[in-house]
Amino acid sequence: MLPAIAALALGVAACGGGEEKKGSAGGGGGESKKITLIQGVAGDEFYISMQCGAEEAAKKAGAELNVQGPKEFDPAQQTEILNGVLAEKPDAILIAPTDVKAMVAPMLQAKEAGIKIVTVDTVTEQEDLPESAIATDNTEAGGVAAKTLQGLLEGKQGSVLVVNVKPGISTTDERQKGFEEGIKASPGLRYLGGEYSNNEPAKAASIVTSTASAEDDLVGIFATNLFAAEGAGTGLRESGEKDVRVVGFDAGPAQVKQLEEGIVQALIAQKPADIGRQGVEQAIKAINGEETEKKIVTGTEVITKDNLDAPASQDALYKEKCGA
Ligand code: T6T
């Protein structure tokens, strides 16, 4: 399961049986705007890095930022948190919805209560609900993953697996779709399809060990998020496969270690701090009644062992805590 949450930067206090974490940035006078960031899951370095960017932007604007996240990437747990946040009546909520369908009703309830909603990272199927949506172009990034894997395989033939997370997560579903479209360009690669790891590295590892033993010709793996990728790397190490090439999405510390060790060959890093920063900026515009940007696309960085030391790669690595 996911790691316990350590105390995070900027005045974080434990609360609610370890299920949530809260922090605040900025502050200022009694008139300061109250914004809550509801992460997809607590303790995930992607969302921690997003929090760091959001805290910086909130501090700059003199706004109050409260950060909470469910224990698991789960819409029922996230809805519970959202309902608790509603009672606190913030001016705006930044949220990474954990399911394209299940989070629509609770988010609509918040919007109807007069709270400005901004989505960060994931989205729901009701695209017109938020004031602004800030995210990676995940379909495109899935295509980048396919191209990267094709490059690593250098024409080698065999089967290719996707280790995905859960059905109904906009980001990871789009990454798989983009990857599938891209991998078609290599007729020598047999696509095995995607399997769901439920955001659990151990499950991702067992998917990889069993596929590696069932498919003699396994040559490549694309893992669609941080926990899937971490687990895929572990599974590959356990199965003793040396010739399988792995492209993992995200760039958490454990993933970088696997890249250095040569278990994983490429990471597609997102810009979570940028997403958090721009999320706060758009939320403040919405609170002030100013026009917001409906959709903001942030970039990605392909990191390999060769370019790991380059400033662009170092800047793109995710943080375990803010201010480090
Ligand atoms: O990949 C990110 C995020 O973009 C996705 O929506 C869920 O998983 C992560 O948080 C990584 O664990």
PDB file of N, CA and C and ligand atoms in Angstrom, residues 44 46-47 73 121-122 171 175 225-227 250 270, ligand 1:
ATOM      1  N   ASP A  44       1.787  10.784  -2.479  1.00  0.00           N
ATOM      2  CA  ASP A  44       2.270  10.531  -3.842  1.00  0.00           C
ATOM      3  C   ASP A  44       3.135  11.745  -4.237  1.00  0.00           C
ATOM      4  N   PHE A  46       4.007  12.985  -6.882  1.00  0.00           N
ATOM      5  CA  PHE A  46       3.428  13.839  -7.927  1.00  0.00           C
ATOM      6  C   PHE A  46       2.560  14.924  -7.279  1.00  0.00           C
ATOM      7  N   TYR A  47       1.694  14.499  -6.353  1.00  0.00           N
ATOM      8  CA  TYR A  47       0.801  15.485  -5.714  1.00  0.00           C
ATOM      9  C   TYR A  47       1.532  16.325  -4.675  1.00  0.00           C
ATOM     10  N   PHE A  73      -6.341   6.214  -3.882  1.00  0.00           N
ATOM     11  CA  PHE A  73      -6.876   6.905  -5.053  1.00  0.00           C
ATOM     12  C   PHE A  73      -8.280   6.339  -5.282  1.00  0.00           C
ATOM     13  N   ASP A 121      -4.576  18.191 -12.895  1.00  0.00           N
ATOM     14  CA  ASP A 121      -4.209  16.827 -13.302  1.00  0.00           C
ATOM     15  C   ASP A 121      -5.403  16.127 -13.964  1.00  0.00           C
ATOM     16  N   THR A 122      -6.177  15.357 -13.216  1.00  0.00           N
ATOM     17  CA  THR A 122      -7.289  14.598 -13.798  1.00  0.00           C
ATOM     18  C   THR A 122      -8.502  15.495 -14.060  1.00  0.00           C
ATOM     19  N   THR A 171      -6.496  10.590 -16.706  1.00  0.00           N
ATOM     20  CA  THR A 171      -5.091  10.705 -17.120  1.00  0.00           C
ATOM     21  C   THR A 171      -4.501   9.384 -17.603  1.00  0.00           C
ATOM     22  N   ARG A 175      -3.363   8.044 -21.281  1.00  0.00           N
ATOM     23  CA  ARG A 175      -1.967   7.634 -21.564  1.00  0.00           C
ATOM     24  C   ARG A 175      -1.953   6.285 -22.275  1.00  0.00           C
ATOM     25  N   ASN A 225       1.688   5.197 -14.496  1.00  0.00           N
ATOM     26  CA  ASN A 225       1.893   6.210 -13.448  1.00  0.00           C
ATOM     27  C   ASN A 225       2.994   5.776 -12.476  1.00  0.00           C
ATOM     28  N   LEU A 226       3.237   6.629 -11.526  1.00  0.00           N
ATOM     29  CA  LEU A 226       4.350   6.448 -10.583  1.00  0.00           C
ATOM     30  C   LEU A 226       4.336   5.074  -9.890  1.00  0.00           C
ATOM     31  N   PHE A 227       3.196   4.681  -9.353  1.00  0.00           N
ATOM     32  CA  PHE A 227       3.148   3.419  -8.594  1.00  0.00           C
ATOM     33  C   PHE A 227       3.181   2.205  -9.520  1.00  0.00           C
ATOM     34  N   ASP A 250       5.912   9.490 -14.905  1.00  0.00           N
ATOM     35  CA  ASP A 250       6.245  10.199 -13.659  1.00  0.00           C
ATOM     36  C   ASP A 250       7.726  10.045 -13.280  1.00  0.00           C
ATOM     37  N   GLN A 270       6.083  14.698 -15.561  1.00  0.00           N
ATOM     38  CA  GLN A 270       5.128  15.795 -15.760  1.00  0.00           C
ATOM     39  C   GLN A 270       5.656  17.036 -15.036  1.00  0.00           C
TER      40      GLN A 270
HETATM   41  O1  T6T B   1       0.574  10.160 -12.712  1.00  0.00           O
HETATM   42  C1  T6T B   1       0.150  10.917 -11.629  1.00  0.00           C
HETATM   43  C2  T6T B   1      -1.151  11.600 -11.986  1.00  0.00           C
HETATM   44  O2  T6T B   1      -0.981  12.347 -13.155  1.00  0.00           O
HETATM   45  C3  T6T B   1      -2.254  10.564 -12.200  1.00  0.00           C
HETATM   46  O3  T6T B   1      -3.473  11.190 -12.448  1.00  0.00           O
HETATM   47  C4  T6T B   1      -2.365   9.629 -11.015  1.00  0.00           C
HETATM   48  O4  T6T B   1      -1.093   9.078 -10.706  1.00  0.00           O
HETATM   49  C5  T6T B   1      -0.063  10.025 -10.416  1.00  0.00           C
HETATM   50  O5  T6T B   1      -0.435  10.778  -9.321  1.00  0.00           O
HETATM   51  C6  T6T B   1       1.232   9.297 -10.062  1.00  0.00           C
HETATM   52  O6  T6T B   1       1.054   8.412  -9.009  1.00  0.00           O
END
